[in-house]
Amino acid sequence: MKLLLRAVLAFCILMMFSLQTGAQIWISNSAPKESSSKVALTGMHKLSTLRGKRGSTKVIQWLRSGSSVEESLFSQADSSAVLLLFDPQKQKVAVETIADHYSSAFVFNNTDEGFYNLFYLTEKVHNDTLLIACASREILNHSCRNGHAKELKYIPYKTFADAIPMQIVRERTKADDLHYFVTSGEFVTFRALYDGKPAEGVKMTLVSQKGWKKVLFTDDEGIASFEIIQDYFTNWNVFDVKKIHNYLLIAEKTFTETGIHQQKAFTHIKYVTTYSEAYLPAKTNYMSFVWGLIVFFITVIASSIAVYVYRNRRNVLKKHNYELPSKY
Amino acid sequence: MNYLQNIKHKADRANVSRLRFWIQLFTFLLIVYGGYFFIHIGSQVPTFACPYNQGSPGTCYLIAMQHGLHLTWSELVSYRGLAFFTGFLTFIGFFIVFNKAWCGFICPLGTLQDWITKLRYKIGIRFSRYDSASFQKLKKIKYVILVLLIAIPLGMSNSFFGLAPINHDMQSPFCQVCPGRTILPLASADTSQIFIDFTNKTTLVMSTLGILITALFFVGAFAKKRFFCFFCPMSALQFLFSRIGILRLTKNGSNCTRCGNCNRVCDVGIIGIAEDITSKYIVKDDCMMCFKCVEACPEDNCLDVRVFNAKIFSSTQEGFFKRYIQPNELSLKNEKNDER
């Protein structure tokens, strides 16, 4: 009886949680504990890849539900959902869904260098509102070991107005190349695009790895900027400069519009788009410009004095006597 | 035929150093800022086109080589090894066109050192040279560095003599200590490479070494012409293939009087170019093909610059006197005053 009560209680909590945050589906690079042995983090961007006989070849990403990066549940994909993957050339490519009894994962080959765009779209009517949820992720594929055939510079974001009604893109910075990583302490700017055009007044919620949240509304250019706060604190001797944390961005906007979807009438359309990405600790945590300058100037002064003293104590301009050839 | 002879005659009287100054200025701007103008020259450039510099239009082959060698033995004989081999052939393809003139005419670090030399000369501070014994000992350092930058990436992926693989913090070991990484971004007002990395002991040592070498680069270049080139592993790597270069520097030993002019004007201070009268092919491992020696040689056809076998610039008495004895020219007299 106790067990049954517990199961009912757990089900109720789960239902409440899913009703409250059900639309907040997002795509995660982190594997569930049960799958961690089958997955390896590869490349400089630490993408989850399936372990195979010939090494890690396919990228794998998981569908999750919730607004917490660490606590969100792994979810199963909806059979009516649309799954889209675009390669760096904006060509639609195949993506496979692997499902088990509690989670779904998306698996694909990342053969080309650059950003792959993965989208998972669902549409359903709930309480007179058509909820259009889109989980999106930009997946950067690059390995220095394959050389740098392409330009190592700024890679612009891609828009998919035809396929995605409301898209979130991260504005690129000058340093945004194939090696770029967002770091904590950095301001990251996002743009909300509705039908490919900037969307004003979109509610943007940024959630950090440890659960810190901030809410902003986009301006007339569809822009909202967040500072990614530092939430990784540890002792110096165990500090991991490549400690990957993830943030989750949830963008929401409701429009008044009537219609019928799958024989259900609605009076509003609510778009919820999520975007997640990894970030690293700030370089200022472990790199010191001041110490660099101190070492530089001490070396310059010390070596200059050494050269001066050496040249004064020794005849450094010894004349070299060239051996004359025999004919002379 | 007369027309070609006239051109050759004019070339022999030309001031190549002045031409070199302008070429260096142009290539410095190209290598340091070319990326801002959407120029891309690839990832196997045989000179310090440093990718740490945002404006770089390409990538120095040393970084491509270090990355390319970060392979296990089995990977090295697979398609990854083929990729490395293809990159290497591209480097050779770039290299054979200009041979070691990449150092003398194109290298931005070499150009910077030449400018520091000009500054020192203007201030009136004397320069230093190595004596022949020190020269012979120190010149080996660049080969040691070259071997290390090949062995360390391989040692990160493989086990040597049953030892554990090298720590991955040693990735691109030469880049971590290369002055190009710290100095060239400064040309784009980027100070991000001037740092000490406190992540762990390895990064602490390597980043400190990088800053030390950067500081020594400036002080050394101020005291001695082309100070860093003497230790440059790119120079060592290039020398291994310099025999197949299209551009060549040859010597006719029977015309040499061992006056020593070629050695005196040599920025690196190569003694062999004056003393060697038996070798036809005279490019030494420290040579950067600046052709100052050809300019300063007073003997007809003793030193020649050739493209394949065709002479394009030769030492002549007439050219020597035109360049060095005429007023307002950088003369040997000035060079001697410089040694005061």
Coordinates of N, CA and C in Angstrom, one line a residue, chain A residues 159-300:
Chain A
T159 N 20.0 31.1 -40.2 CA 18.6 31.2 -39.8 C 17.8 30.2 -40.7
F160 N 16.7 29.7 -40.1 CA 15.9 28.7 -40.8 C 14.4 29.2 -40.7
A161 N 14.1 30.3 -41.2 CA 12.8 30.9 -41.1 C 11.7 30.0 -41.7
D162 N 12.1 29.2 -42.8 CA 11.1 28.4 -43.4 C 10.7 27.2 -42.6
A163 N 11.7 26.7 -41.7 CA 11.4 25.5 -41.0 C 11.1 25.8 -39.5
I164 N 11.6 26.9 -39.0 CA 11.4 27.2 -37.5 C 10.7 28.5 -37.4
P165 N 9.5 28.5 -36.7 CA 8.8 29.8 -36.6 C 9.5 30.8 -35.7
M166 N 9.9 30.3 -34.5 CA 10.7 31.3 -33.7 C 12.0 30.7 -33.3
Q167 N 13.1 31.3 -33.8 CA 14.4 30.8 -33.6 C 15.2 31.7 -32.7
I168 N 16.1 31.1 -31.9 CA 17.0 31.8 -31.1 C 18.4 31.6 -31.6
V169 N 19.1 32.7 -31.8 CA 20.5 32.6 -32.3 C 21.4 33.4 -31.3
R170 N 22.6 32.8 -31.2 CA 23.6 33.6 -30.4 C 24.3 34.5 -31.3
E171 N 24.4 35.8 -30.9 CA 25.1 36.7 -31.7 C 26.6 36.4 -31.6
R172 N 27.3 36.4 -32.7 CA 28.7 36.0 -32.7 C 29.6 37.2 -32.3
T173 N 30.7 36.9 -31.7 CA 31.7 37.9 -31.3 C 32.8 37.9 -32.3
K174 N 33.8 38.8 -32.2 CA 34.9 38.8 -33.1 C 35.7 37.6 -33.0
A175 N 35.7 37.0 -31.8 CA 36.6 35.8 -31.6 C 35.9 34.5 -31.9
D176 N 34.7 34.6 -32.5 CA 33.9 33.4 -32.7 C 34.4 32.6 -33.9
D177 N 35.4 31.7 -33.6 CA 35.9 30.9 -34.7 C 35.6 29.4 -34.3
L178 N 36.3 28.5 -35.0 CA 36.1 27.1 -34.7 C 36.6 26.7 -33.3
H179 N 37.4 27.5 -32.7 CA 37.9 27.2 -31.4 C 37.2 27.9 -30.2
Y180 N 36.2 28.6 -30.6 CA 35.6 29.5 -29.6 C 34.7 28.8 -28.6
F181 N 34.8 29.2 -27.4 CA 33.9 28.7 -26.3 C 33.4 29.9 -25.5
V182 N 32.2 29.9 -25.2 CA 31.7 30.9 -24.3 C 32.3 30.7 -22.9
T183 N 32.7 31.7 -22.2 CA 33.2 31.5 -20.9 C 32.4 32.3 -19.9
S184 N 32.5 31.9 -18.6 CA 31.8 32.6 -17.6 C 32.4 34.0 -17.4
G185 N 31.5 34.9 -17.1 CA 31.9 36.3 -16.9 C 31.7 37.0 -18.2
E186 N 31.4 36.3 -19.3 CA 31.3 36.9 -20.6 C 29.8 37.4 -20.8
F187 N 29.7 38.5 -21.6 CA 28.3 38.8 -22.0 C 27.9 38.1 -23.3
V188 N 26.8 37.4 -23.2 CA 26.4 36.7 -24.4 C 25.1 37.3 -24.9
T189 N 25.1 37.6 -26.2 CA 23.9 38.3 -26.7 C 23.1 37.3 -27.6
F190 N 21.8 37.3 -27.4 CA 20.9 36.4 -28.1 C 19.9 37.2 -28.9
R191 N 19.6 36.7 -30.1 CA 18.6 37.4 -30.9 C 17.4 36.5 -31.1
A192 N 16.2 37.0 -30.9 CA 15.0 36.2 -31.1 C 14.5 36.5 -32.5
L193 N 14.3 35.5 -33.3 CA 13.8 35.8 -34.7 C 12.5 35.1 -34.9
Y194 N 11.5 35.9 -35.3 CA 10.2 35.3 -35.6 C 10.0 35.5 -37.1
D195 N 9.8 34.4 -37.8 CA 9.7 34.4 -39.3 C 10.9 35.0 -39.9
G196 N 12.1 34.8 -39.2 CA 13.3 35.3 -39.8 C 13.6 36.7 -39.5
K197 N 12.6 37.4 -38.8 CA 12.8 38.8 -38.5 C 12.9 39.0 -36.9
P198 N 13.6 40.1 -36.5 CA 13.8 40.3 -35.0 C 12.4 40.4 -34.3
A199 N 12.3 39.7 -33.2 CA 11.1 39.7 -32.5 C 11.2 40.5 -31.2
E200 N 10.4 41.5 -31.0 CA 10.5 42.3 -29.8 C 9.6 41.7 -28.7
G201 N 10.0 42.0 -27.4 CA 9.2 41.6 -26.3 C 9.2 40.1 -26.0
V202 N 10.1 39.4 -26.5 CA 10.2 38.0 -26.2 C 10.8 37.8 -24.8
K203 N 10.2 37.0 -24.0 CA 10.7 36.7 -22.6 C 11.8 35.7 -22.7
M204 N 13.0 36.1 -22.3 CA 14.1 35.3 -22.4 C 14.6 34.9 -20.9
T205 N 14.7 33.6 -20.7 CA 15.1 33.2 -19.3 C 16.4 32.4 -19.5
L206 N 17.5 32.9 -18.9 CA 18.7 32.1 -18.9 C 18.9 31.4 -17.6
V207 N 19.2 30.1 -17.7 CA 19.5 29.3 -16.5 C 20.9 28.8 -16.6
S208 N 21.7 29.0 -15.6 CA 23.0 28.5 -15.6 C 23.1 27.0 -15.1
Q209 N 24.2 26.4 -15.1 CA 24.4 25.0 -14.8 C 23.9 24.8 -13.3
K210 N 24.2 25.7 -12.4 CA 23.8 25.5 -11.0 C 22.5 26.1 -10.7
G211 N 21.8 26.6 -11.7 CA 20.4 27.0 -11.4 C 20.2 28.5 -11.3
W212 N 21.2 29.3 -11.5 CA 21.0 30.7 -11.4 C 20.2 31.2 -12.6
K213 N 19.2 32.1 -12.4 CA 18.3 32.4 -13.5 C 18.3 34.0 -13.7
K214 N 18.0 34.4 -14.9 CA 17.8 35.8 -15.1 C 16.8 35.9 -16.3
V215 N 15.9 36.9 -16.1 CA 14.8 37.0 -17.1 C 15.0 38.4 -17.8
L216 N 15.0 38.5 -19.1 CA 15.0 39.7 -19.8 C 14.0 39.7 -21.0
F217 N 13.7 40.8 -21.5 CA 12.8 40.9 -22.6 C 13.6 41.5 -23.8
T218 N 13.4 40.9 -25.0 CA 14.1 41.4 -26.1 C 13.7 42.8 -26.5
D219 N 14.7 43.6 -27.1 CA 14.4 45.0 -27.5 C 13.8 44.9 -28.9
D220 N 13.7 46.1 -29.6 CA 13.1 46.1 -30.9 C 13.9 45.4 -31.9
E221 N 15.2 45.2 -31.6 CA 16.0 44.4 -32.6 C 16.0 42.9 -32.2
G222 N 15.2 42.5 -31.3 CA 15.1 41.1 -30.9 C 16.3 40.7 -30.0
I223 N 17.0 41.6 -29.4 CA 18.2 41.3 -28.7 C 18.1 41.3 -27.2
A224 N 18.7 40.4 -26.5 CA 18.8 40.4 -25.1 C 20.2 39.9 -24.7
S225 N 20.9 40.6 -23.8 CA 22.3 40.2 -23.4 C 22.3 39.7 -22.0
F226 N 23.0 38.6 -21.8 CA 23.1 38.1 -20.4 C 24.6 37.9 -20.1
E227 N 24.9 38.2 -18.9 CA 26.3 37.9 -18.4 C 26.2 36.4 -17.9
I228 N 27.1 35.6 -18.4 CA 27.2 34.2 -17.9 C 28.0 34.3 -16.6
I229 N 27.3 34.1 -15.5 CA 28.0 34.2 -14.2 C 28.8 33.0 -13.9
Q230 N 29.8 33.2 -13.1 CA 30.7 32.1 -12.7 C 30.0 31.3 -11.6
D231 N 29.8 30.0 -11.9 CA 29.2 29.2 -10.8 C 30.1 27.9 -10.6
Y232 N 31.4 28.0 -10.9 CA 32.3 26.9 -10.7 C 33.4 27.4 -9.7
F233 N 33.3 26.9 -8.5 CA 34.3 27.4 -7.5 C 35.0 26.1 -6.9
T234 N 36.3 26.1 -6.9 CA 37.0 25.0 -6.3 C 38.4 25.4 -6.0
N235 N 39.1 24.5 -5.3 CA 40.5 24.8 -5.0 C 41.4 24.9 -6.2
W236 N 42.4 25.7 -6.1 CA 43.3 25.9 -7.2 C 43.9 24.6 -7.7
N237 N 44.3 23.8 -6.8 CA 45.0 22.5 -7.2 C 44.2 21.5 -7.9
V238 N 42.9 21.7 -7.8 CA 42.0 20.8 -8.6 C 41.1 21.5 -9.6
F239 N 41.5 22.7 -9.8 CA 40.7 23.5 -10.8 C 40.8 23.0 -12.2
D240 N 39.7 22.7 -12.8 CA 39.7 22.1 -14.2 C 39.3 23.2 -15.2
V241 N 40.3 23.7 -16.0 CA 40.1 24.8 -16.9 C 39.1 24.3 -18.0
K242 N 39.0 23.0 -18.2 CA 38.1 22.6 -19.3 C 36.8 22.0 -18.7
K243 N 36.4 22.5 -17.5 CA 35.2 22.0 -16.9 C 34.0 22.6 -17.7
I244 N 33.3 21.7 -18.3 CA 32.2 22.1 -19.1 C 30.9 22.2 -18.3
H245 N 30.4 23.4 -18.4 CA 29.0 23.6 -17.8 C 28.1 24.0 -19.0
N246 N 26.8 23.9 -18.7 CA 25.9 24.3 -19.8 C 24.9 25.3 -19.3
Y247 N 24.5 26.2 -20.2 CA 23.4 27.1 -19.8 C 22.2 26.7 -20.7
L248 N 21.0 27.1 -20.2 CA 19.8 26.9 -21.0 C 19.1 28.2 -21.1
L249 N 18.7 28.5 -22.4 CA 18.0 29.7 -22.6 C 16.5 29.3 -23.1
I250 N 15.6 29.9 -22.4 CA 14.2 29.6 -22.8 C 13.5 30.9 -23.3
A251 N 13.0 30.9 -24.5 CA 12.4 32.1 -25.1 C 10.9 31.9 -25.2
E252 N 10.1 32.8 -24.8 CA 8.6 32.6 -24.8 C 8.0 33.8 -25.4
K253 N 7.0 33.6 -26.2 CA 6.2 34.7 -26.7 C 4.8 34.2 -27.1
T254 N 3.8 35.0 -26.7 CA 2.4 34.5 -27.0 C 1.7 35.6 -27.9
F255 N 1.1 35.1 -28.9 CA 0.3 35.9 -29.8 C -1.2 35.6 -29.7
T256 N -2.0 36.6 -29.9 CA -3.4 36.4 -29.9 C -3.8 36.0 -31.4
E257 N -4.2 34.8 -31.6 CA -4.6 34.3 -32.9 C -5.5 33.1 -32.8
T258 N -6.6 33.1 -33.5 CA -7.5 32.0 -33.4 C -7.3 31.0 -34.5
G259 N -7.7 29.8 -34.3 CA -7.5 28.8 -35.3 C -7.9 27.4 -34.7
I260 N -7.7 26.4 -35.6 CA -7.9 25.0 -35.2 C -6.7 24.2 -35.5
H261 N -6.3 23.4 -34.5 CA -5.2 22.5 -34.8 C -5.6 21.1 -34.3
Q262 N -5.5 20.2 -35.2 CA -5.9 18.8 -35.0 C -7.3 18.7 -34.3
Q263 N -8.2 19.5 -34.9 CA -9.6 19.5 -34.5 C -9.8 20.1 -33.1
K264 N -8.8 20.9 -32.6 CA -9.0 21.6 -31.3 C -8.8 23.1 -31.6
A265 N -9.8 23.9 -31.1 CA -9.8 25.3 -31.4 C -8.8 26.0 -30.4
F266 N -8.2 27.0 -30.8 CA -7.3 27.8 -29.9 C -7.5 29.3 -30.2
T267 N -7.2 30.1 -29.2 CA -7.3 31.5 -29.3 C -6.0 32.2 -29.2
H268 N -5.0 31.5 -28.8 CA -3.6 32.1 -28.6 C -2.6 31.1 -29.2
I269 N -1.5 31.6 -29.6 CA -0.4 30.8 -30.0 C 0.8 31.1 -29.1
K270 N 1.3 30.2 -28.4 CA 2.5 30.4 -27.6 C 3.7 29.7 -28.2
Y271 N 4.8 30.5 -28.5 CA 6.0 29.9 -29.0 C 7.0 29.8 -27.8
V272 N 7.5 28.6 -27.7 CA 8.6 28.4 -26.7 C 9.8 27.8 -27.3
T273 N 10.8 28.5 -27.4 CA 12.0 28.0 -28.0 C 13.2 27.9 -27.0
T274 N 13.8 26.8 -27.0 CA 15.0 26.6 -26.0 C 16.3 26.5 -26.8
Y275 N 17.3 26.9 -26.2 CA 18.6 26.9 -26.8 C 19.6 26.6 -25.7
S276 N 20.5 25.6 -25.9 CA 21.5 25.3 -24.8 C 22.9 25.2 -25.4
E277 N 23.8 25.6 -24.6 CA 25.2 25.6 -25.1 C 26.1 25.4 -23.9
A278 N 27.3 25.0 -24.2 CA 28.3 24.8 -23.1 C 29.1 26.1 -22.9
Y279 N 29.6 26.2 -21.7 CA 30.5 27.3 -21.4 C 31.6 26.8 -20.4
L280 N 32.7 27.5 -20.5 CA 33.9 27.1 -19.8 C 34.2 28.2 -18.7
P281 N 35.1 27.8 -17.7 CA 35.5 28.9 -16.7 C 36.2 30.0 -17.4
A282 N 36.1 31.2 -16.9 CA 36.8 32.3 -17.5 C 38.3 32.2 -17.4
K283 N 39.0 32.7 -18.4 CA 40.4 32.6 -18.4 C 41.1 33.3 -17.3
T284 N 40.4 34.4 -16.8 CA 40.9 35.2 -15.7 C 41.0 34.4 -14.4
N285 N 40.4 33.2 -14.4 CA 40.5 32.4 -13.2 C 41.8 31.7 -13.1
Y286 N 42.5 31.5 -14.2 CA 43.8 30.8 -14.2 C 44.9 31.4 -15.0
M287 N 44.6 32.5 -15.7 CA 45.6 33.2 -16.5 C 45.8 34.6 -15.9
S288 N 47.1 35.0 -15.8 CA 47.3 36.3 -15.2 C 48.1 37.2 -16.2
F289 N 47.5 38.2 -16.7 CA 48.2 39.2 -17.6 C 49.2 40.0 -16.8
V290 N 48.9 40.3 -15.6 CA 49.8 41.1 -14.7 C 51.1 40.4 -14.5
W291 N 51.0 39.1 -14.2 CA 52.2 38.3 -13.9 C 53.0 38.1 -15.2
G292 N 52.3 38.1 -16.4 CA 52.9 38.0 -17.6 C 53.8 39.2 -17.9
L293 N 53.2 40.4 -17.6 CA 54.0 41.7 -17.7 C 55.2 41.7 -16.8
I294 N 54.9 41.3 -15.5 CA 56.0 41.4 -14.5 C 57.2 40.5 -15.0
V295 N 56.9 39.3 -15.4 CA 57.9 38.4 -15.9 C 58.6 39.0 -17.1
F296 N 57.9 39.6 -18.0 CA 58.4 40.2 -19.2 C 59.4 41.3 -18.8
F297 N 59.0 42.2 -18.0 CA 59.8 43.4 -17.7 C 61.0 43.0 -16.9
I298 N 60.9 42.1 -16.0 CA 62.0 41.6 -15.2 C 63.1 41.0 -16.1
T299 N 62.6 40.2 -17.0 CA 63.5 39.5 -18.0 C 64.2 40.5 -18.9
V300 N 63.4 41.5 -19.3 CA 64.0 42.5 -20.2 C 65.1 43.3 -19.4

